[in-house]
């Protein structure tokens, strides 16, 4: 019974993420639209109109419904841990049929499609153990076009902050219109090759406009956002003032000899939702 | 300039279009991504495509009472098709290619030779696009290629806004923007260096 409720909540969260653009993203797009003219403005108007049609009709806002990605922050005392993986997998399969989603899980070499968005290691689940007895499941469907614009660079530490800034700006500029700008640039600094990429993806859970709690990182986020927006790439790469809506940075301490920087590019369809479950099994989709 | 176009589109109509024009398309479009390009180049077109619009798109489709219905159908990244498009255009003279992100020099040259245009449609606008698609008239190679890669023949009404971003006169909006972006990048670099210096 409780399992059904969690599975249905997960299906609902996937539907919400796929069909309702978060209000912080809508607000940022509205604001960007006011600053643009001509073709750039037409692109933003079209995106906003599309988001409204998707919301009103409960239709996936983009035909690339993504790879279903989950970040599970689960308390060590949460009683339902053992069934969560199976529930997430079942929910993805059900959502694929019911919403419907595009079957996007193909064999990496043969291209054979599993038909239900379930395959080896997908849906992709990141497990994060926390204190307490609650569980939060973040749903982050991630499109292929923007994921193709990911990057990792192992900088020599001597390149310092200037090198970090240059790498991020140069990479975003090299991507031009391919990742469907204006989007969110997720950045992970430090840790190691894999951790910097993971932090970059986790940074996308933050709403647009939410700054890093440390002032120096928050100011670096704003500086990079403004520098990227001076590139003139604009909405969809057709020119304009708005190339990104935000830059989010997370960091980890690093080895003295390494300065890894990971970038995960998120398109304007910054799809997010979450399920909150408490120890008594009360479930809420947010 | 803003105009309405209906398929079949003649070579002259295509040559009358210029970079910056906005069009709305009525008539027949068919989807083809990477795999469908390969399939058509190997086996030929499943129906006559001359004068129609080619759509770089892998839609979400569902079946209601045995009838196919498009759920969401925005454009995919056209750059992946650059390796096929010159050969494709010469063999299958569509007059409009709908996609996002633009294409390269080989396609630009082929557009000029054949008399066709590349038009940009807003990436991710899948729900809006679906509303302009009135009917799925046929589907080809569905079992072989799957939903996203199959060729879907679509009847569309005032599909757009579409922006002509590469025309048959050798003009590409992307080349112009890239030049400007490179200039801006040099200025951004000097700002980064200055702040640290």
PDB file of N, CA and C in Angstrom, chain A residues 84-125:
ATOM      1  N   UNK A  84      13.449   1.224  -2.200  1.00  0.00           N
ATOM      2  CA  UNK A  84      13.449   2.455  -3.000  1.00  0.00           C
ATOM      3  C   UNK A  84      13.916   2.267  -4.446  1.00  0.00           C
ATOM      4  N   UNK A  85      15.001   1.503  -4.630  1.00  0.00           N
ATOM      5  CA  UNK A  85      15.528   1.362  -5.984  1.00  0.00           C
ATOM      6  C   UNK A  85      14.477   0.755  -6.931  1.00  0.00           C
ATOM      7  N   UNK A  86      13.846  -0.318  -6.452  1.00  0.00           N
ATOM      8  CA  UNK A  86      12.848  -0.984  -7.297  1.00  0.00           C
ATOM      9  C   UNK A  86      11.669  -0.049  -7.585  1.00  0.00           C
ATOM     10  N   UNK A  87      11.287   0.760  -6.593  1.00  0.00           N
ATOM     11  CA  UNK A  87      10.163   1.684  -6.787  1.00  0.00           C
ATOM     12  C   UNK A  87      10.498   2.750  -7.836  1.00  0.00           C
ATOM     13  N   UNK A  88      11.735   3.232  -7.787  1.00  0.00           N
ATOM     14  CA  UNK A  88      12.147   4.250  -8.764  1.00  0.00           C
ATOM     15  C   UNK A  88      12.135   3.660 -10.179  1.00  0.00           C
ATOM     16  N   UNK A  89      12.680   2.457 -10.314  1.00  0.00           N
ATOM     17  CA  UNK A  89      12.721   1.802 -11.627  1.00  0.00           C
ATOM     18  C   UNK A  89      11.296   1.560 -12.153  1.00  0.00           C
ATOM     19  N   UNK A  90      10.419   1.067 -11.280  1.00  0.00           N
ATOM     20  CA  UNK A  90       9.025   0.827 -11.690  1.00  0.00           C
ATOM     21  C   UNK A  90       8.340   2.130 -12.081  1.00  0.00           C
ATOM     22  N   UNK A  91       8.615   3.189 -11.327  1.00  0.00           N
ATOM     23  CA  UNK A  91       7.979   4.487 -11.608  1.00  0.00           C
ATOM     24  C   UNK A  91       8.407   5.010 -12.979  1.00  0.00           C
ATOM     25  N   UNK A  92       9.680   4.817 -13.329  1.00  0.00           N
ATOM     26  CA  UNK A  92      10.176   5.288 -14.628  1.00  0.00           C
ATOM     27  C   UNK A  92       9.472   4.539 -15.759  1.00  0.00           C
ATOM     28  N   UNK A  93       9.344   3.239 -15.586  1.00  0.00           N
ATOM     29  CA  UNK A  93       8.695   2.427 -16.602  1.00  0.00           C
ATOM     30  C   UNK A  93       7.215   2.833 -16.753  1.00  0.00           C
ATOM     31  N   UNK A  94       6.557   3.048 -15.623  1.00  0.00           N
ATOM     32  CA  UNK A  94       5.144   3.453 -15.644  1.00  0.00           C
ATOM     33  C   UNK A  94       4.984   4.850 -16.258  1.00  0.00           C
ATOM     34  N   UNK A  95       5.858   5.772 -15.869  1.00  0.00           N
ATOM     35  CA  UNK A  95       5.789   7.144 -16.402  1.00  0.00           C
ATOM     36  C   UNK A  95       6.002   7.141 -17.912  1.00  0.00           C
ATOM     37  N   UNK A  96       6.892   6.264 -18.381  1.00  0.00           N
ATOM     38  CA  UNK A  96       7.171   6.191 -19.817  1.00  0.00           C
ATOM     39  C   UNK A  96       5.900   5.825 -20.583  1.00  0.00           C
ATOM     40  N   UNK A  97       5.115   4.893 -20.032  1.00  0.00           N
ATOM     41  CA  UNK A  97       3.861   4.495 -20.687  1.00  0.00           C
ATOM     42  C   UNK A  97       2.788   5.561 -20.545  1.00  0.00           C
ATOM     43  N   UNK A  98       2.666   6.133 -19.344  1.00  0.00           N
ATOM     44  CA  UNK A  98       1.481   6.930 -19.038  1.00  0.00           C
ATOM     45  C   UNK A  98       1.572   8.393 -19.452  1.00  0.00           C
ATOM     46  N   UNK A  99       2.765   8.997 -19.357  1.00  0.00           N
ATOM     47  CA  UNK A  99       2.807  10.458 -19.608  1.00  0.00           C
ATOM     48  C   UNK A  99       2.587  10.792 -21.080  1.00  0.00           C
ATOM     49  N   UNK A 100       3.090  10.213 -22.119  1.00  0.00           N
ATOM     50  CA  UNK A 100       4.194   9.255 -22.153  1.00  0.00           C
ATOM     51  C   UNK A 100       5.526   9.999 -22.291  1.00  0.00           C
ATOM     52  N   UNK A 101       6.634   9.251 -22.053  1.00  0.00           N
ATOM     53  CA  UNK A 101       7.974   9.773 -22.266  1.00  0.00           C
ATOM     54  C   UNK A 101       8.565   9.113 -23.498  1.00  0.00           C
ATOM     55  N   UNK A 102       9.550   9.748 -24.087  1.00  0.00           N
ATOM     56  CA  UNK A 102      10.239   9.114 -25.217  1.00  0.00           C
ATOM     57  C   UNK A 102      11.169   8.035 -24.651  1.00  0.00           C
ATOM     58  N   UNK A 103      11.128   6.836 -25.204  1.00  0.00           N
ATOM     59  CA  UNK A 103      12.067   5.818 -24.713  1.00  0.00           C
ATOM     60  C   UNK A 103      13.491   6.220 -25.099  1.00  0.00           C
ATOM     61  N   UNK A 104      14.289   6.565 -24.096  1.00  0.00           N
ATOM     62  CA  UNK A 104      15.602   7.159 -24.372  1.00  0.00           C
ATOM     63  C   UNK A 104      16.759   6.306 -23.880  1.00  0.00           C
ATOM     64  N   UNK A 105      16.492   5.053 -23.481  1.00  0.00           N
ATOM     65  CA  UNK A 105      17.593   4.213 -22.999  1.00  0.00           C
ATOM     66  C   UNK A 105      17.988   3.230 -24.098  1.00  0.00           C
ATOM     67  N   UNK A 106      19.132   3.484 -24.723  1.00  0.00           N
ATOM     68  CA  UNK A 106      19.593   2.591 -25.790  1.00  0.00           C
ATOM     69  C   UNK A 106      20.943   1.981 -25.397  1.00  0.00           C
ATOM     70  N   UNK A 107      21.214   0.791 -25.925  1.00  0.00           N
ATOM     71  CA  UNK A 107      22.498   0.141 -25.669  1.00  0.00           C
ATOM     72  C   UNK A 107      23.607   1.043 -26.213  1.00  0.00           C
ATOM     73  N   UNK A 108      24.684   1.241 -25.433  1.00  0.00           N
ATOM     74  CA  UNK A 108      25.688   2.233 -25.865  1.00  0.00           C
ATOM     75  C   UNK A 108      26.363   1.889 -27.191  1.00  0.00           C
ATOM     76  N   UNK A 109      26.434   0.621 -27.533  1.00  0.00           N
ATOM     77  CA  UNK A 109      27.145   0.256 -28.763  1.00  0.00           C
ATOM     78  C   UNK A 109      26.207  -0.155 -29.888  1.00  0.00           C
ATOM     79  N   UNK A 110      25.185  -0.951 -29.577  1.00  0.00           N
ATOM     80  CA  UNK A 110      24.293  -1.406 -30.657  1.00  0.00           C
ATOM     81  C   UNK A 110      23.177  -0.412 -30.935  1.00  0.00           C
ATOM     82  N   UNK A 111      22.894   0.499 -29.969  1.00  0.00           N
ATOM     83  CA  UNK A 111      21.808   1.450 -30.151  1.00  0.00           C
ATOM     84  C   UNK A 111      20.436   0.858 -29.910  1.00  0.00           C
ATOM     85  N   UNK A 112      20.384  -0.407 -29.514  1.00  0.00           N
ATOM     86  CA  UNK A 112      19.082  -1.056 -29.290  1.00  0.00           C
ATOM     87  C   UNK A 112      18.361  -0.391 -28.118  1.00  0.00           C
ATOM     88  N   UNK A 113      17.065  -0.070 -28.360  1.00  0.00           N
ATOM     89  CA  UNK A 113      16.285   0.679 -27.375  1.00  0.00           C
ATOM     90  C   UNK A 113      15.516  -0.289 -26.465  1.00  0.00           C
ATOM     91  N   UNK A 114      15.621  -0.084 -25.146  1.00  0.00           N
ATOM     92  CA  UNK A 114      14.911  -0.974 -24.227  1.00  0.00           C
ATOM     93  C   UNK A 114      13.408  -0.687 -24.233  1.00  0.00           C
ATOM     94  N   UNK A 115      13.011   0.491 -24.695  1.00  0.00           N
ATOM     95  CA  UNK A 115      11.598   0.814 -24.838  1.00  0.00           C
ATOM     96  C   UNK A 115      10.934   1.391 -23.600  1.00  0.00           C
ATOM     97  N   UNK A 116      11.604   1.312 -22.438  1.00  0.00           N
ATOM     98  CA  UNK A 116      10.927   1.792 -21.221  1.00  0.00           C
ATOM     99  C   UNK A 116      11.795   2.695 -20.350  1.00  0.00           C
ATOM    100  N   UNK A 117      12.880   3.220 -20.922  1.00  0.00           N
ATOM    101  CA  UNK A 117      13.784   4.110 -20.183  1.00  0.00           C
ATOM    102  C   UNK A 117      14.502   3.426 -19.020  1.00  0.00           C
ATOM    103  N   UNK A 118      14.482   2.098 -19.030  1.00  0.00           N
ATOM    104  CA  UNK A 118      15.193   1.335 -17.998  1.00  0.00           C
ATOM    105  C   UNK A 118      16.258   0.484 -18.685  1.00  0.00           C
ATOM    106  N   UNK A 119      17.453   0.516 -18.148  1.00  0.00           N
ATOM    107  CA  UNK A 119      18.537  -0.290 -18.705  1.00  0.00           C
ATOM    108  C   UNK A 119      19.658  -0.387 -17.686  1.00  0.00           C
ATOM    109  N   UNK A 120      20.836  -0.808 -18.119  1.00  0.00           N
ATOM    110  CA  UNK A 120      21.964  -0.904 -17.187  1.00  0.00           C
ATOM    111  C   UNK A 120      22.318   0.485 -16.663  1.00  0.00           C
ATOM    112  N   UNK A 121      22.261   0.628 -15.355  1.00  0.00           N
ATOM    113  CA  UNK A 121      22.594   1.896 -14.678  1.00  0.00           C
ATOM    114  C   UNK A 121      21.614   3.037 -14.958  1.00  0.00           C
ATOM    115  N   UNK A 122      20.557   2.792 -15.739  1.00  0.00           N
ATOM    116  CA  UNK A 122      19.526   3.816 -15.880  1.00  0.00           C
ATOM    117  C   UNK A 122      18.166   3.229 -15.522  1.00  0.00           C
ATOM    118  N   UNK A 123      17.283   3.988 -14.857  1.00  0.00           N
ATOM    119  CA  UNK A 123      17.496   5.376 -14.450  1.00  0.00           C
ATOM    120  C   UNK A 123      18.745   5.528 -13.573  1.00  0.00           C
ATOM    121  N   UNK A 124      19.370   6.674 -13.708  1.00  0.00           N
ATOM    122  CA  UNK A 124      20.598   6.941 -12.963  1.00  0.00           C
ATOM    123  C   UNK A 124      20.243   7.463 -11.578  1.00  0.00           C
ATOM    124  N   UNK A 125      20.702   6.736 -10.540  1.00  0.00           N
ATOM    125  CA  UNK A 125      20.358   7.117  -9.167  1.00  0.00           C
ATOM    126  C   UNK A 125      21.634   7.426  -8.389  1.00  0.00           C
TER     127      UNK A 125
END
